[in-house]
């Protein structure tokens, strides 16, 4: 029996692209009851785990520029989950802080990572940790290879 493979079957980048899209779709479905997008959820995750953040540090953590991040924060603020405040010491710095509703949302959404992990069939902790480590190393290597402007 001859098995024909598509070119995309041998491309790591295509597999990563497909996995990222599938993950985003899974989160979109799970987050729908809260009217949150996956990127908005990730902003909340950073704030839940790391506390108040300047827009700049949040952008670094999310690997997003301010033009992409600002609308996410604005929608979260409109939903009542975060607030933005200028620092008294330096008005150029905007800090993003969770509101009580944003903090409470953490408990409501705590089941999501486990649910997505279950959908990915990656329930083995060691395998998941190995996959995360491999992906982080790959991203680090690719980012280091970018020309600096």
mmCIF file of C-alpha atoms in Angstrom:
data_model
loop_
_atom_site.group_PDB
_atom_site.id
_atom_site.type_symbol
_atom_site.label_atom_id
_atom_site.label_comp_id
_atom_site.label_asym_id
_atom_site.label_seq_id
_atom_site.Cartn_x
_atom_site.Cartn_y
_atom_site.Cartn_z
ATOM 1 C CA UNK A 1 0.000 0.000 0.000
ATOM 2 C CA UNK A 2 1.365 3.383 -0.981
ATOM 3 C CA UNK A 3 0.756 6.249 1.424
ATOM 4 C CA UNK A 4 0.943 9.649 -0.200
ATOM 5 C CA UNK A 5 2.135 12.439 2.036
ATOM 6 C CA UNK A 6 1.406 16.051 1.420
ATOM 7 C CA UNK A 7 4.267 18.534 1.564
ATOM 8 C CA UNK A 8 2.530 20.097 4.568
ATOM 9 C CA UNK A 9 2.735 16.744 6.387
ATOM 10 C CA UNK A 10 6.514 17.159 6.584
ATOM 11 C CA UNK A 11 6.608 20.851 7.542
ATOM 12 C CA UNK A 12 7.022 21.611 11.251
ATOM 13 C CA UNK A 13 5.786 25.155 10.645
ATOM 14 C CA UNK A 14 2.511 23.901 9.168
ATOM 15 C CA UNK A 15 1.932 21.558 12.094
ATOM 16 C CA UNK A 16 2.557 24.433 14.523
ATOM 17 C CA UNK A 17 0.235 26.704 12.553
ATOM 18 C CA UNK A 18 -2.506 24.059 12.557
ATOM 19 C CA UNK A 19 -2.055 23.341 16.262
ATOM 20 C CA UNK A 20 -2.231 27.056 17.121
ATOM 21 C CA UNK A 21 -5.412 27.497 15.093
ATOM 22 C CA UNK A 22 -7.013 24.416 16.653
ATOM 23 C CA UNK A 23 -6.091 25.627 20.147
ATOM 24 C CA UNK A 24 -7.547 29.065 19.449
ATOM 25 C CA UNK A 25 -10.778 27.478 18.144
ATOM 26 C CA UNK A 26 -11.056 25.301 21.268
ATOM 27 C CA UNK A 27 -10.593 28.297 23.565
ATOM 28 C CA UNK A 28 -13.010 30.400 21.482
ATOM 29 C CA UNK A 29 -15.738 27.824 22.055
ATOM 30 C CA UNK A 30 -14.963 27.469 25.765
ATOM 31 C CA UNK A 31 -14.717 31.244 26.359
ATOM 32 C CA UNK A 32 -17.890 32.104 24.452
ATOM 33 C CA UNK A 33 -20.164 32.110 27.547
ATOM 34 C CA UNK A 34 -17.998 34.890 29.033
ATOM 35 C CA UNK A 35 -17.770 36.827 25.746
ATOM 36 C CA UNK A 36 -13.972 36.679 25.887
ATOM 37 C CA UNK A 37 -11.505 36.103 23.089
ATOM 38 C CA UNK A 38 -8.477 33.886 23.537
ATOM 39 C CA UNK A 39 -6.048 36.855 23.516
ATOM 40 C CA UNK A 40 -8.191 38.632 26.138
ATOM 41 C CA UNK A 41 -8.110 35.484 28.247
ATOM 42 C CA UNK A 42 -4.310 35.385 27.957
ATOM 43 C CA UNK A 43 -4.084 39.003 29.176
ATOM 44 C CA UNK A 44 -6.149 37.985 32.203
ATOM 45 C CA UNK A 45 -3.928 34.932 32.796
ATOM 46 C CA UNK A 46 -0.817 37.146 32.876
ATOM 47 C CA UNK A 47 -2.504 39.523 35.335
ATOM 48 C CA UNK A 48 -3.757 36.651 37.522
ATOM 49 C CA UNK A 49 -0.312 35.095 37.679
ATOM 50 C CA UNK A 50 1.960 38.154 37.742
ATOM 51 C CA UNK A 51 -0.217 40.916 39.213
ATOM 52 C CA UNK A 52 -0.542 44.493 38.006
ATOM 53 C CA UNK A 53 1.433 45.230 34.875
ATOM 54 C CA UNK A 54 2.452 48.257 32.904
ATOM 55 C CA UNK A 55 1.164 48.124 29.344
ATOM 56 C CA UNK A 56 4.798 47.786 28.267
ATOM 57 C CA UNK A 57 5.519 44.768 30.503
ATOM 58 C CA UNK A 58 2.197 43.187 29.564
ATOM 59 C CA UNK A 59 3.132 43.595 25.896
ATOM 60 C CA UNK A 60 6.466 41.864 26.525
ATOM 61 C CA UNK A 61 4.767 39.006 28.377
ATOM 62 C CA UNK A 62 2.186 38.615 25.604
ATOM 63 C CA UNK A 63 4.706 39.243 22.823
ATOM 64 C CA UNK A 64 2.366 41.870 21.379
ATOM 65 C CA UNK A 65 2.940 45.465 20.335
ATOM 66 C CA UNK A 66 0.877 48.221 21.942
ATOM 67 C CA UNK A 67 -1.227 48.661 18.788
ATOM 68 C CA UNK A 68 -2.489 45.093 19.154
ATOM 69 C CA UNK A 69 -2.580 45.023 22.951
ATOM 70 C CA UNK A 70 -4.393 48.331 23.586
ATOM 71 C CA UNK A 71 -7.702 47.259 21.977
ATOM 72 C CA UNK A 72 -7.624 44.016 24.002
ATOM 73 C CA UNK A 73 -7.150 45.958 27.227
ATOM 74 C CA UNK A 74 -9.822 48.484 26.231
ATOM 75 C CA UNK A 75 -12.390 45.717 25.666
ATOM 76 C CA UNK A 76 -11.472 44.078 28.985
ATOM 77 C CA UNK A 77 -11.872 47.463 30.667
ATOM 78 C CA UNK A 78 -15.280 47.985 29.028
ATOM 79 C CA UNK A 79 -16.324 44.532 30.278
ATOM 80 C CA UNK A 80 -15.328 45.586 33.806
ATOM 81 C CA UNK A 81 -12.457 43.093 34.237
ATOM 82 C CA UNK A 82 -9.509 45.508 34.297
ATOM 83 C CA UNK A 83 -8.791 49.189 34.757
ATOM 84 C CA UNK A 84 -6.010 51.322 33.355
ATOM 85 C CA UNK A 85 -4.355 54.013 35.431
ATOM 86 C CA UNK A 86 -1.507 56.395 34.737
ATOM 87 C CA UNK A 87 1.242 56.247 37.345
ATOM 88 C CA UNK A 88 1.544 59.351 39.475
ATOM 89 C CA UNK A 89 5.345 59.201 39.357
ATOM 90 C CA UNK A 90 5.393 58.985 35.544
ATOM 91 C CA UNK A 91 2.189 59.750 33.628
ATOM 92 C CA UNK A 92 3.648 58.110 30.513
ATOM 93 C CA UNK A 93 3.365 54.697 32.204
ATOM 94 C CA UNK A 94 -0.084 53.085 32.178
ATOM 95 C CA UNK A 95 -0.703 50.280 34.673
ATOM 96 C CA UNK A 96 -3.302 47.581 34.047
ATOM 97 C CA UNK A 97 -4.987 46.271 37.202
ATOM 98 C CA UNK A 98 -7.622 43.589 37.716
ATOM 99 C CA UNK A 99 -10.972 44.713 39.077
ATOM 100 C CA UNK A 100 -12.860 42.590 41.603
ATOM 101 C CA UNK A 101 -14.841 41.118 38.683
ATOM 102 C CA UNK A 102 -11.600 40.305 36.856
ATOM 103 C CA UNK A 103 -10.181 38.631 39.940
ATOM 104 C CA UNK A 104 -13.385 36.625 40.473
ATOM 105 C CA UNK A 105 -13.307 35.468 36.861
ATOM 106 C CA UNK A 106 -10.158 33.466 37.617
ATOM 107 C CA UNK A 107 -12.128 30.927 39.640
ATOM 108 C CA UNK A 108 -14.814 30.675 36.947
ATOM 109 C CA UNK A 109 -12.248 29.973 34.235
ATOM 110 C CA UNK A 110 -9.864 27.807 36.256
ATOM 111 C CA UNK A 111 -11.092 24.640 34.535
ATOM 112 C CA UNK A 112 -10.234 25.815 31.011
ATOM 113 C CA UNK A 113 -6.535 24.829 30.777
ATOM 114 C CA UNK A 114 -7.377 21.317 31.952
ATOM 115 C CA UNK A 115 -10.267 21.074 29.516
ATOM 116 C CA UNK A 116 -8.105 22.175 26.577
ATOM 117 C CA UNK A 117 -5.331 19.831 27.666
ATOM 118 C CA UNK A 118 -7.893 17.022 27.756
ATOM 119 C CA UNK A 119 -9.045 17.941 24.232
ATOM 120 C CA UNK A 120 -5.415 17.872 23.073
ATOM 121 C CA UNK A 121 -5.026 14.362 24.477
ATOM 122 C CA UNK A 122 -1.989 15.627 26.402
ATOM 123 C CA UNK A 123 -2.952 14.464 29.864
ATOM 124 C CA UNK A 124 0.496 13.148 30.778
ATOM 125 C CA UNK A 125 2.302 15.863 32.797
ATOM 126 C CA UNK A 126 5.774 14.802 31.650
ATOM 127 C CA UNK A 127 4.769 14.819 27.972
ATOM 128 C CA UNK A 128 3.118 18.236 28.309
ATOM 129 C CA UNK A 129 6.196 19.657 30.065
ATOM 130 C CA UNK A 130 8.459 18.239 27.348
ATOM 131 C CA UNK A 131 6.278 19.724 24.612
ATOM 132 C CA UNK A 132 6.242 23.148 26.296
ATOM 133 C CA UNK A 133 10.010 23.042 26.771
ATOM 134 C CA UNK A 134 10.579 22.115 23.119
ATOM 135 C CA UNK A 135 8.273 24.881 21.879
ATOM 136 C CA UNK A 136 9.900 27.472 24.169
ATOM 137 C CA UNK A 137 13.367 26.500 22.960
ATOM 138 C CA UNK A 138 12.210 26.690 19.357
ATOM 139 C CA UNK A 139 10.676 30.142 19.884
ATOM 140 C CA UNK A 140 13.807 31.348 21.658
ATOM 141 C CA UNK A 141 15.990 30.143 18.822
ATOM 142 C CA UNK A 142 13.760 31.696 16.155
ATOM 143 C CA UNK A 143 13.536 34.997 18.041
ATOM 144 C CA UNK A 144 17.317 35.082 18.493
ATOM 145 C CA UNK A 145 17.793 34.591 14.752
ATOM 146 C CA UNK A 146 15.700 37.662 13.861
ATOM 147 C CA UNK A 147 17.672 40.658 12.656
ATOM 148 C CA UNK A 148 17.639 43.427 15.247
ATOM 149 C CA UNK A 149 16.315 46.746 14.045
#
